[in-house]
CSV table of C-alpha atoms in Angstrom, one decimal:
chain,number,residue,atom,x,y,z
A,279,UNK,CA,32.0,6.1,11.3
A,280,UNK,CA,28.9,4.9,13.2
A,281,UNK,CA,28.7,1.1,14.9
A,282,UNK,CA,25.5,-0.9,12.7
A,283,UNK,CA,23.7,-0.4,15.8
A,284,UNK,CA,24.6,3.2,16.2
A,285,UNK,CA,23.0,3.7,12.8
A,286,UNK,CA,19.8,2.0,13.4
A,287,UNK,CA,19.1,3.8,16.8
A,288,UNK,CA,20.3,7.4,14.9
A,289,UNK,CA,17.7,6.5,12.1
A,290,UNK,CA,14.8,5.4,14.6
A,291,UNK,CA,15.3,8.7,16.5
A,292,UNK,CA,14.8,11.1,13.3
A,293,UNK,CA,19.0,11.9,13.5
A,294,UNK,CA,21.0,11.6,10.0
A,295,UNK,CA,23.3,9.1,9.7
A,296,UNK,CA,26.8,8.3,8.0
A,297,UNK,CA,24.9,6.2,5.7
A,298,UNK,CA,21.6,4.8,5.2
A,299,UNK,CA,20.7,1.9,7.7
A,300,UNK,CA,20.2,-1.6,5.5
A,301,UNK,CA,18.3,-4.9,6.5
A,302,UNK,CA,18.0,-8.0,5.2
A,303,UNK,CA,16.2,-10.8,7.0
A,304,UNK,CA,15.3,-8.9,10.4
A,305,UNK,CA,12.0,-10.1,10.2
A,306,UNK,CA,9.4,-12.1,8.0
A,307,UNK,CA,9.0,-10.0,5.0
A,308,UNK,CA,12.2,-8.4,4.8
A,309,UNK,CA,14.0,-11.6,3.9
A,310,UNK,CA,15.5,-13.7,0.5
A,311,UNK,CA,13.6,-17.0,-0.8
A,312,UNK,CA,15.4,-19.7,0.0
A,313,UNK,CA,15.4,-20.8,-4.0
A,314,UNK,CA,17.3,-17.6,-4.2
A,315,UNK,CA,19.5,-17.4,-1.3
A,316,UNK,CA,22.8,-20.4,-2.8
A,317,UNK,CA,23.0,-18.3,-5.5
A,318,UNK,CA,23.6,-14.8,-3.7
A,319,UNK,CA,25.7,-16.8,-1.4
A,320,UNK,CA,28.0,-18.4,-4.7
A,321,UNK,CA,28.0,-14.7,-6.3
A,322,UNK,CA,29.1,-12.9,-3.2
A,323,UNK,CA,31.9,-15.6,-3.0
A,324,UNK,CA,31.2,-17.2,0.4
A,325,UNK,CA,31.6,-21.0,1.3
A,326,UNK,CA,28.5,-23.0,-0.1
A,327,UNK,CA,26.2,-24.0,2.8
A,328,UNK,CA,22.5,-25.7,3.4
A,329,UNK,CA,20.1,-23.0,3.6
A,330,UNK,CA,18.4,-22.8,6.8
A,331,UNK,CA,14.4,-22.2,6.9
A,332,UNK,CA,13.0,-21.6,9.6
A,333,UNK,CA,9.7,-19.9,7.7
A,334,UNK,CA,9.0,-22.8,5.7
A,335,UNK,CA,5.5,-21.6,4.2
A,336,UNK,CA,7.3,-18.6,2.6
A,337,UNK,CA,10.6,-20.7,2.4
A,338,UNK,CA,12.7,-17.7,3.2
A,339,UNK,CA,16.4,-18.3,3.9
A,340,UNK,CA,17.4,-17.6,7.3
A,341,UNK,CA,20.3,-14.8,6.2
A,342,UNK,CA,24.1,-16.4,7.5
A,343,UNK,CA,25.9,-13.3,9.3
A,344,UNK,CA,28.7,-13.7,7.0
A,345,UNK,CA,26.0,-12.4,4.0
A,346,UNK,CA,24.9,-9.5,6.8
A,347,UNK,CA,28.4,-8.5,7.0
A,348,UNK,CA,29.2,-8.4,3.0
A,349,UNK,CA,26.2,-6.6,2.4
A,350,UNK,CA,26.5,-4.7,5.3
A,351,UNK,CA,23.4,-5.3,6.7
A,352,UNK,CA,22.9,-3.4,10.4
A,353,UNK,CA,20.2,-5.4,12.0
A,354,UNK,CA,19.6,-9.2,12.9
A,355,UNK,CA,16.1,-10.9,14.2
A,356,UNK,CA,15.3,-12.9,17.0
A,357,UNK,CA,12.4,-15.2,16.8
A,358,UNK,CA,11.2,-15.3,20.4
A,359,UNK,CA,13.3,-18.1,21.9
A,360,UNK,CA,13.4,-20.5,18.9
A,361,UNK,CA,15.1,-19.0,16.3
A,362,UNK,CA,18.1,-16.2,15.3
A,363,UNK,CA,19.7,-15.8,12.1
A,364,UNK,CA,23.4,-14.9,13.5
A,365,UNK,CA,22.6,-18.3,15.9
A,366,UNK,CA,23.8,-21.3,14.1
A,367,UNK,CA,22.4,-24.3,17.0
A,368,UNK,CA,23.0,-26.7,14.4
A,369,UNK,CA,20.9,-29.2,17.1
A,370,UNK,CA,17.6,-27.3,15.9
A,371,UNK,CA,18.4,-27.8,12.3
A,372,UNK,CA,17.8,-31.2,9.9
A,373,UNK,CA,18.3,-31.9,6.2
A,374,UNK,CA,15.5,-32.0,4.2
A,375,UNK,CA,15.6,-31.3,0.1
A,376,UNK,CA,11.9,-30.6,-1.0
A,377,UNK,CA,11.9,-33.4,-3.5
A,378,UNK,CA,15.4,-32.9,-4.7
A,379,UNK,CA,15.0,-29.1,-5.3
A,380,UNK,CA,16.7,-27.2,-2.5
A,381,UNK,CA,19.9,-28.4,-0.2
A,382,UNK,CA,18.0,-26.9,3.0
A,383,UNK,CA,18.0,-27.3,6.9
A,384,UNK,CA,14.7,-27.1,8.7
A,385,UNK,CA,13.4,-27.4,12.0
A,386,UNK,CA,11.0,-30.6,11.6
A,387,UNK,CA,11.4,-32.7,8.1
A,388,UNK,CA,8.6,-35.2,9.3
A,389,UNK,CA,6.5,-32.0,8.8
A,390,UNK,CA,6.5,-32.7,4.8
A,391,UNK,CA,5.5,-35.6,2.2
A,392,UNK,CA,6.0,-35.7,-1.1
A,393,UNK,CA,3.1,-36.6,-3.1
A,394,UNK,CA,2.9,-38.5,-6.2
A,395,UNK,CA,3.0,-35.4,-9.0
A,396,UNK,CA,6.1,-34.4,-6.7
A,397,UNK,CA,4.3,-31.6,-5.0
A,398,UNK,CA,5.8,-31.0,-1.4
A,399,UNK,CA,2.6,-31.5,0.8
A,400,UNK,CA,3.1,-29.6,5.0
A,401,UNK,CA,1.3,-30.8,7.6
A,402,UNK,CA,-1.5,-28.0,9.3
A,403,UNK,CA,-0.2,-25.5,11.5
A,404,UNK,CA,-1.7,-23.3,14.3
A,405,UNK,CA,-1.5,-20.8,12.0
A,406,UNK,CA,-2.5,-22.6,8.4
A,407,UNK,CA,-4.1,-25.6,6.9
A,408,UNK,CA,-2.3,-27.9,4.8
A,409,UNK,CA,-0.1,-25.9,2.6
A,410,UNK,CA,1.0,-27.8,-0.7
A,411,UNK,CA,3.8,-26.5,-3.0
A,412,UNK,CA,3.6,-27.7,-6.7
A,413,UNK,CA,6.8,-29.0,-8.6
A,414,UNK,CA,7.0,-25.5,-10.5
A,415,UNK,CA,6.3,-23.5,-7.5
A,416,UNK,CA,8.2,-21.5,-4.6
A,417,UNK,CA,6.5,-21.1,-1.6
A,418,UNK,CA,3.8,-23.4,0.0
A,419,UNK,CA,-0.2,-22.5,0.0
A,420,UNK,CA,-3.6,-23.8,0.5
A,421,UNK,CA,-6.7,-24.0,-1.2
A,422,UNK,CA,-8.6,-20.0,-2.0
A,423,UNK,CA,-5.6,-18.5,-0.4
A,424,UNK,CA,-6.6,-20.4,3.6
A,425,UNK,CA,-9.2,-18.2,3.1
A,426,UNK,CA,-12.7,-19.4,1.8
A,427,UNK,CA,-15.8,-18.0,2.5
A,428,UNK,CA,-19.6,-18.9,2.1
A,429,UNK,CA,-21.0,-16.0,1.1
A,430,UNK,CA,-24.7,-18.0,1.9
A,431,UNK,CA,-24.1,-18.5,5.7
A,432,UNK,CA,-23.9,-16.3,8.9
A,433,UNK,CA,-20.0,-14.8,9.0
A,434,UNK,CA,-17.9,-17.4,11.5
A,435,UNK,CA,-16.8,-16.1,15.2
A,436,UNK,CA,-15.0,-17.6,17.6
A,437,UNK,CA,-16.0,-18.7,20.9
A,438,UNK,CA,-14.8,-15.8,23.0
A,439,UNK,CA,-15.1,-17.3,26.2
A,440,UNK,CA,-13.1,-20.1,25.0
A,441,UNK,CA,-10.2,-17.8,23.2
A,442,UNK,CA,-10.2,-15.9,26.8
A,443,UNK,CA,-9.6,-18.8,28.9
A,444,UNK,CA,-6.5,-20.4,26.1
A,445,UNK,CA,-4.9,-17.1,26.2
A,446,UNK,CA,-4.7,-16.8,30.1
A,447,UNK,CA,-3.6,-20.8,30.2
A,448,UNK,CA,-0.8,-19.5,27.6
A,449,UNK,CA,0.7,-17.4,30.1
A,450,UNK,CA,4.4,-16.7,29.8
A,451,UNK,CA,5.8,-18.8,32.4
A,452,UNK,CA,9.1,-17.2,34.3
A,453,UNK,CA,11.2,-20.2,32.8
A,454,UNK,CA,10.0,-19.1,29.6
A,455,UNK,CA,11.2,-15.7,30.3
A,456,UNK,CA,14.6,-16.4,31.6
A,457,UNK,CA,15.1,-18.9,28.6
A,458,UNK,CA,14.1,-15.5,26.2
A,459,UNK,CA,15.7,-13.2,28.0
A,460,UNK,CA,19.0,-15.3,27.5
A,461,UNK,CA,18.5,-16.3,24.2
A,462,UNK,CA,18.4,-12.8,23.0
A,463,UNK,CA,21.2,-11.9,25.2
A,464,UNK,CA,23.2,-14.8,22.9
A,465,UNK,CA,21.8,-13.4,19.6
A,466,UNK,CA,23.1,-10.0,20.8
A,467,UNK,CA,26.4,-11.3,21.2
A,468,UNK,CA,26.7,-13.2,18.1
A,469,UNK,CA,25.4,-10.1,16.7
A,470,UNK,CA,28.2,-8.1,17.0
A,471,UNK,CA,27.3,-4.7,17.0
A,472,UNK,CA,23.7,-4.9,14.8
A,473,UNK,CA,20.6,-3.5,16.5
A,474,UNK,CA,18.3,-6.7,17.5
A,475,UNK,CA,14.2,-6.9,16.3
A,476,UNK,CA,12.9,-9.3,18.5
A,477,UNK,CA,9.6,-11.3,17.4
A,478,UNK,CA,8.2,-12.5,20.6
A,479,UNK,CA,5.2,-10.4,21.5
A,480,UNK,CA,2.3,-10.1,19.0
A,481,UNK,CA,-1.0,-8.5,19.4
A,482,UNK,CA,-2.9,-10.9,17.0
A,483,UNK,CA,-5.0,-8.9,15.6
A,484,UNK,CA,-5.7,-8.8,11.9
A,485,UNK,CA,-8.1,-11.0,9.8
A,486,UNK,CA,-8.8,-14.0,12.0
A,487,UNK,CA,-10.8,-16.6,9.9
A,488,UNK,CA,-10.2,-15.1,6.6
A,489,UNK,CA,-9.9,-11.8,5.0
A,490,UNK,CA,-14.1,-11.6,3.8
A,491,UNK,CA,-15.5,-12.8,6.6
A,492,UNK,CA,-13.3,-10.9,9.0
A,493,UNK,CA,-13.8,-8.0,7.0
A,494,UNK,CA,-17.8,-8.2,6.8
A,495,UNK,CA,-17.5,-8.5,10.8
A,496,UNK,CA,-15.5,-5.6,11.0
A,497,UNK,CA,-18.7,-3.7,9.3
A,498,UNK,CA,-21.4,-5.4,10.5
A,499,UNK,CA,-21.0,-7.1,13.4
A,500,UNK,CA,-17.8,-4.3,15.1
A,501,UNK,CA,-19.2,-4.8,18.7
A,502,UNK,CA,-18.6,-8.3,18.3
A,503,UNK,CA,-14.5,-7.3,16.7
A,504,UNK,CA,-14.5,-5.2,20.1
A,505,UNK,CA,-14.7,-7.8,22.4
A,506,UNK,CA,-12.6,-9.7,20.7
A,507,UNK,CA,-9.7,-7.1,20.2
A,508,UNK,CA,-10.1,-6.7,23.8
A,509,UNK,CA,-9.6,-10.4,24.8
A,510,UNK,CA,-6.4,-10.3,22.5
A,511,UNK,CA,-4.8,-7.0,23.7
A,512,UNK,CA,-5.2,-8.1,27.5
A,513,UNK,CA,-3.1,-11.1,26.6
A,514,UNK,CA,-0.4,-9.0,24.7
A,515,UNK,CA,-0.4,-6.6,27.6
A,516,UNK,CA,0.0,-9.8,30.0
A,517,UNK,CA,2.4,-10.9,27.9
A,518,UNK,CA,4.1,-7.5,27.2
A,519,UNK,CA,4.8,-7.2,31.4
A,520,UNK,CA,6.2,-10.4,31.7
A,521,UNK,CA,8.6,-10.7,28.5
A,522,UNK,CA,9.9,-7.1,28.0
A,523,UNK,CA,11.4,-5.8,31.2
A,524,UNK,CA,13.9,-9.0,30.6
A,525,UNK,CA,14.9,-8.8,27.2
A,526,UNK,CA,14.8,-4.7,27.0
A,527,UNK,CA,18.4,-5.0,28.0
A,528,UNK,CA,19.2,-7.1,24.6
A,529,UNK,CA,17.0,-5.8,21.8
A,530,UNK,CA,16.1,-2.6,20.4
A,531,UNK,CA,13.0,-3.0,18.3
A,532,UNK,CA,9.8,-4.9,19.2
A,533,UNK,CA,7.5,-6.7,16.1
A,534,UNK,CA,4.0,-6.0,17.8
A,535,UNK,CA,2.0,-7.2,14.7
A,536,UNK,CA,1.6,-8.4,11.1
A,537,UNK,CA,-2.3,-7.4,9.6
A,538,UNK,CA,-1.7,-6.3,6.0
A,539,UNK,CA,-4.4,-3.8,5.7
A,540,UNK,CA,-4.1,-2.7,2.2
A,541,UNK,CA,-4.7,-4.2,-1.3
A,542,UNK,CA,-3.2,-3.3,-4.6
A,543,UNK,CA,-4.9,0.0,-5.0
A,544,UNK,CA,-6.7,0.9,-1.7
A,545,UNK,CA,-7.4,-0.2,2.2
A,546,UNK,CA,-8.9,-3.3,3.0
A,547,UNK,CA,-11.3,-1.6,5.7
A,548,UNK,CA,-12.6,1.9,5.0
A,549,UNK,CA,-10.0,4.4,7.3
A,550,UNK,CA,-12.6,5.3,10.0
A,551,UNK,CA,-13.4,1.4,10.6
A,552,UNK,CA,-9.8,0.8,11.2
A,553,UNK,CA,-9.5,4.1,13.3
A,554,UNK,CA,-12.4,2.5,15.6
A,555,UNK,CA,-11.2,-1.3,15.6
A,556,UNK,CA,-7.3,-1.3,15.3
A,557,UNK,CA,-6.0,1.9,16.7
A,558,UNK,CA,-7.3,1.8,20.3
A,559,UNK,CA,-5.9,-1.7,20.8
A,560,UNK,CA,-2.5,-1.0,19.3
A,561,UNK,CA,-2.1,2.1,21.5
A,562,UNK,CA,-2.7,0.5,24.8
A,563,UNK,CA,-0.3,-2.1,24.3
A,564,UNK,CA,2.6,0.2,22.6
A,565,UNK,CA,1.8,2.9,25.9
A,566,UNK,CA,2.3,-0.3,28.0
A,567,UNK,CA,5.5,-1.3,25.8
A,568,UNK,CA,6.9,2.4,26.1
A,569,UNK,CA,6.4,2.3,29.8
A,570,UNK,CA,7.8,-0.3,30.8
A,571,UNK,CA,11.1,0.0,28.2
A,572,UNK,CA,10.8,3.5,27.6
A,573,UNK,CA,14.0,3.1,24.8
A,574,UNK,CA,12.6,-0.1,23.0
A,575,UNK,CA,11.2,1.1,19.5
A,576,UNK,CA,8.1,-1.2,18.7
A,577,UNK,CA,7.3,-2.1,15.0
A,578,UNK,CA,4.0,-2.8,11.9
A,579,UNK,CA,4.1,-4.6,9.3
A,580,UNK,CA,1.2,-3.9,6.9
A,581,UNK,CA,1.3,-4.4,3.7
A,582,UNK,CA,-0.4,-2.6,0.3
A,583,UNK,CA,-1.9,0.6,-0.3
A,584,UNK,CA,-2.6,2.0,3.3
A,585,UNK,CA,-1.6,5.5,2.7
A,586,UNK,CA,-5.0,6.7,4.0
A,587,UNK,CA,-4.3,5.1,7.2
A,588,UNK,CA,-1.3,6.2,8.2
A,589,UNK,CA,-2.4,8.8,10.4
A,590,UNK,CA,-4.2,5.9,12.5
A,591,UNK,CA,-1.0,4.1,12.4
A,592,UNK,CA,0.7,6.8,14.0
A,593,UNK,CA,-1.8,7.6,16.3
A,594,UNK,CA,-1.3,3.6,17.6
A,595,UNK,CA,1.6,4.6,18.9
A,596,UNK,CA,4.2,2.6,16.4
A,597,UNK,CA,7.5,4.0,16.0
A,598,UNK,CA,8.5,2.0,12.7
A,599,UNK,CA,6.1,0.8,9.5
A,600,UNK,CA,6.9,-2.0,7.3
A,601,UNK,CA,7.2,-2.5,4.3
A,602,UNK,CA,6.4,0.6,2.8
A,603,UNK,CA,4.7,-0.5,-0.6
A,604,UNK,CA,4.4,3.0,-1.8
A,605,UNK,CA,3.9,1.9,-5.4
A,606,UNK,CA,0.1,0.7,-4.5
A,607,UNK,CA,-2.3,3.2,-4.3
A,608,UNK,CA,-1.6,6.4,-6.3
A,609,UNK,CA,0.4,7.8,-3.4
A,610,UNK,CA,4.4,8.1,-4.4
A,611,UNK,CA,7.6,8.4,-1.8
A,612,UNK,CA,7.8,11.9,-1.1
A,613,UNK,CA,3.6,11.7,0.2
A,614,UNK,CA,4.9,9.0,2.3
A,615,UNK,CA,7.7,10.6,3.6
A,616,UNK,CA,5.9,14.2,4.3
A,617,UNK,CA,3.2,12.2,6.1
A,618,UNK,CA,5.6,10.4,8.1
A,619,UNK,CA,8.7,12.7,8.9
A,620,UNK,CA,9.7,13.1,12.1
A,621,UNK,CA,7.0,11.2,13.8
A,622,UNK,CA,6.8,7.2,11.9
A,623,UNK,CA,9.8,5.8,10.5
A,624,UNK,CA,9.7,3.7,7.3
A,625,UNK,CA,11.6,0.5,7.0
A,626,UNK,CA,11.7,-0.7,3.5
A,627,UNK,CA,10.4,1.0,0.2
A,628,UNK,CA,13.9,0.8,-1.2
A,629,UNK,CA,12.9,-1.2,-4.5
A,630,UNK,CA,9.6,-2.3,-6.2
A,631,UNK,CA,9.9,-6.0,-5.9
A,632,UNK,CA,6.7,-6.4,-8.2
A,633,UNK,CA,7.8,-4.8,-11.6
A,634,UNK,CA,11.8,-3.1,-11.1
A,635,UNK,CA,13.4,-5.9,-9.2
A,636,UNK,CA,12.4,-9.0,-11.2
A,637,UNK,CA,11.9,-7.0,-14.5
A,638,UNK,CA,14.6,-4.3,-14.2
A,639,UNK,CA,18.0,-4.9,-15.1
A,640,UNK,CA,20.8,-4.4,-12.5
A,641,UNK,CA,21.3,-0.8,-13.3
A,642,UNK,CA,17.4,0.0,-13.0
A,643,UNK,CA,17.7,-1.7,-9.6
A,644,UNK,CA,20.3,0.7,-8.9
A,645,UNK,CA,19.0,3.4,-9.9
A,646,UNK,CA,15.4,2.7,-8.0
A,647,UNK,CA,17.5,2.1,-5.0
A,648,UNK,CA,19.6,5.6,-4.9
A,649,UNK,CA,16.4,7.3,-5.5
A,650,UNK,CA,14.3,6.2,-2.6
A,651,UNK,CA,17.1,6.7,-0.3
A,652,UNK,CA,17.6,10.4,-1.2
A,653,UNK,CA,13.9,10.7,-1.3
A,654,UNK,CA,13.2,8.5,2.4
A,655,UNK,CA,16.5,9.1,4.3
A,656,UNK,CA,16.6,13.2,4.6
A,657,UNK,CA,16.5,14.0,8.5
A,658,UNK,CA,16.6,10.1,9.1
A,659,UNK,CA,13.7,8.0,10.2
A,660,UNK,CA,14.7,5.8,7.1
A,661,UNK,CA,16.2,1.8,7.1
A,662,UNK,CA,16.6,0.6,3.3
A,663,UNK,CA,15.4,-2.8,2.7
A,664,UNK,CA,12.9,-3.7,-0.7
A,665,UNK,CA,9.2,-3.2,-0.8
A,666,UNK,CA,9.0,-7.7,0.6
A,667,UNK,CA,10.7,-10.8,0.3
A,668,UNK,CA,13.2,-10.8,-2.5
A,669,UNK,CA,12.1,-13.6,-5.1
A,670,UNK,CA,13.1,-16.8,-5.9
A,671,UNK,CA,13.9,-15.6,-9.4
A,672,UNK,CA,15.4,-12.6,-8.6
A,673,UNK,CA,19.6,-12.8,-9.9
A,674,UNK,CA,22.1,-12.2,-7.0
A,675,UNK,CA,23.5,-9.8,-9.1
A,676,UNK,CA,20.2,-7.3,-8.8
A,677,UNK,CA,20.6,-8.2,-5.0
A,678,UNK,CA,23.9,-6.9,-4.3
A,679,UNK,CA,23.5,-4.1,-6.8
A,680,UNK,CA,20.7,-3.0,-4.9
A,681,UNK,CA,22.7,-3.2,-1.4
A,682,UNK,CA,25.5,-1.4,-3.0
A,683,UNK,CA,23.6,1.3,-4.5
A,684,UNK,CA,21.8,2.1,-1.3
A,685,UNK,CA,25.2,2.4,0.9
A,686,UNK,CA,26.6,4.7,-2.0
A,687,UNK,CA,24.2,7.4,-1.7
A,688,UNK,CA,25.5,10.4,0.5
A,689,UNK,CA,23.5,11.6,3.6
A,690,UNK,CA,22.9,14.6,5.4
A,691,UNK,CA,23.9,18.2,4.1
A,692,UNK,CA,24.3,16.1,0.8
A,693,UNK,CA,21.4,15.0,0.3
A,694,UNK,CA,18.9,16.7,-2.5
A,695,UNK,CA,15.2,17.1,-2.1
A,696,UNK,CA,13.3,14.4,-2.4
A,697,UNK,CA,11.5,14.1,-6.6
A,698,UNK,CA,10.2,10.7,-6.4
A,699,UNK,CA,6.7,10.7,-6.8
């Protein structure tokens, strides 16, 4: 019987395993809401806990390593050198209850106030406004989405000059790399024997300053996206040389970016725009990745209906793509998986989290969840986890059902073809 690790590494080199590799919470969108998280812990019957959140704009849970182990979960995360769900540093963590709603731990209560109609208010962020989350709500957001636009005015830029010289003052400093390189080398450790995603070296690209204005930039102004992609890449590379060759001894996988390039039905940029902007960035810093840890695995999370880019993706040099959302865009699990085989391994898929999970019963969850492993997992290149974030509403029951059904099916010789379509 293969090690959790052992399974991963089988899986992300195209090799067939004992069974199919599972995740929960290895990263940001493979994760439980924290709304839904006590009640998984109650059903599987663990010892009642505060839920740590350490992504408190998606408030998911930070997944315990006693709910890895009794769902049999093979991977754990490590959030640079701040945060690892199988470390419990209970310095880092303080009570907070959103209003009376959720027992939970975070890493900064003073970041919230409560506001008179009881919605949770959280201060701005480098990466948001301020997020507000309403009394009948799960998750925190912001006026059009963070993301308005005035369709009346020239499309905003930033200064690049300016971007240039933050980025080389933000250098990785070699205290900062010991203190990572150690850190992981603890979440490892606590690990046991899961494979380790480490967060801790992102490429930033994606739709800096809003989805339609980066988007009409991307078309009409892509000299102007070139620069900039090349401003952010050199300080990924930079980054890349001075974090990797320390923690490559710890970790196996490597998140290089989150861009979500699809919608519901289609891309978000025609292909050949993403081909130009996105692929020639993403490959020089996955070659410099490769070289310099030549057995790290580096990972994409994109989400919706970018079928018609995965060629590009592959081409960018990423060995795994997240989350797999093959029920957007007319393109079923067996496309995906004949595109893919043998060259881009798919982590997630395993159940549609926007119709089967929350409106299925526990046996369609099942069922959903046998089928996409016999039709992702033949010749490996497969980890099971659903389409995103399991939902507040979601019962635990569905959950474990799910993680149960997955582990069940059989692999290798006994696999059929895949039918899903």
């Amino acid at each position: 019987m293969m090690t959790s690790r052992e399974r991963i590494l089988a899986a992300l080199d195209f090799r067939e395993t004992d069974r199919v590799p599972c995740d929960l919470d290895a990263m940001g969108s493979t994760g439980i809401s924290a709304f839904a998280y006590p009640e998984l812990v109650r059903a599987l019957g663990l010892p009642p806990r505060k839920t740590r959140i350490y992504d408190t704009w998606q408030m998911i849970a930070v997944v315990d390593r006693d709910v890895l182990d009794a769902l049999e979960c093979d991977c754990i995360c490590v959030n640079g050198d701040v945060s690892a769900n199988v470390l419990y540093e209970p310095e880092k963590w303080h009570p907070y209850d959103f209003n009376g709603r959720l027992d939970a731990l975070v890493p900064d209560p003073s970041a919230f106030r409560v506001l008179p109609d009881g919605t949770v208010e959280q201060r701005a962020t480098s990466f948001s406004g301020i997020t507000r989350m309403p009394p009948d709500a799960y998750v925190f957001s912001e006026e059009h989405g963070g993301q308005a636009v005035d369709l009346s005015g020239e499309c905003v830029k930033e200064d690049l000059d300016r971007l240039r010289e933050r980025l080389q003052a933000e250098a990785v400093t070699p205290e900062q790399v010991r203190q990572t390189a150690d850190y992981c080398r603890r979440a490892k450790e606590a690990g046991g024997d899961r494979a380790v995603l480490f967060n801790g070296v992102s490429a930033m690209l994606g739709y800096r300053g809003g989805l339609a204005n980066f988007s009409m930039l991307c078309l009409t102004e892509p000299e102007y996206v070139h620069a900039l992609h090349t401003i952010l890449t050199d300080a990924a590379v930079r980054k890349a040389e001075a974090l990797i060759p320390a923690v490559a001894p710890h970790v196996d996988i490597v998140l290089l970016n989150s861009d979500d390039q699809g919608t519901q039905c289609s891309t978000i940029l025609p292909p050949e725009v993403y081909r130009e902007l996105f692929t020639p960035f993403y490959r020089r810093l996955n070659d410099r990745i490769h070289a310099l840890a030549p057995q790290l695995k580096t990972f994409y999370h994109s989400c919706g209906a970018i079928y018609p880019i995965l060629e590009a993706v592959i081409d960018g040099g990423f060995d795994i793509l997240n989350p797999v959302q093959w029920t957007a865009g007319g393109h079923g699990a067996a496309e995906w998986k004949r595109a893919a085989a043998g060259r881009l391994v798919l982590w997630g898929g395993g159940v549609d989290t926007q119709t089967v999970l929350p409106g299925g019963s526990a046996a369609e969850v099942e069922r959903q969840a046998a089928e996409m492993v016999r039709a992702f997992s033949p010749g490996g290149g497969y980890v099971f986890t659903a389409i995103h974030n399991i939902m507040a509403e979601i019962a635990p029951e569905k959950v474990i059902a799910m993680y149960r059904s997955a582990r069940s099916v059989p692999t290798g010789r006994l696999h059929g073809s895949a039918t899903v379509c």
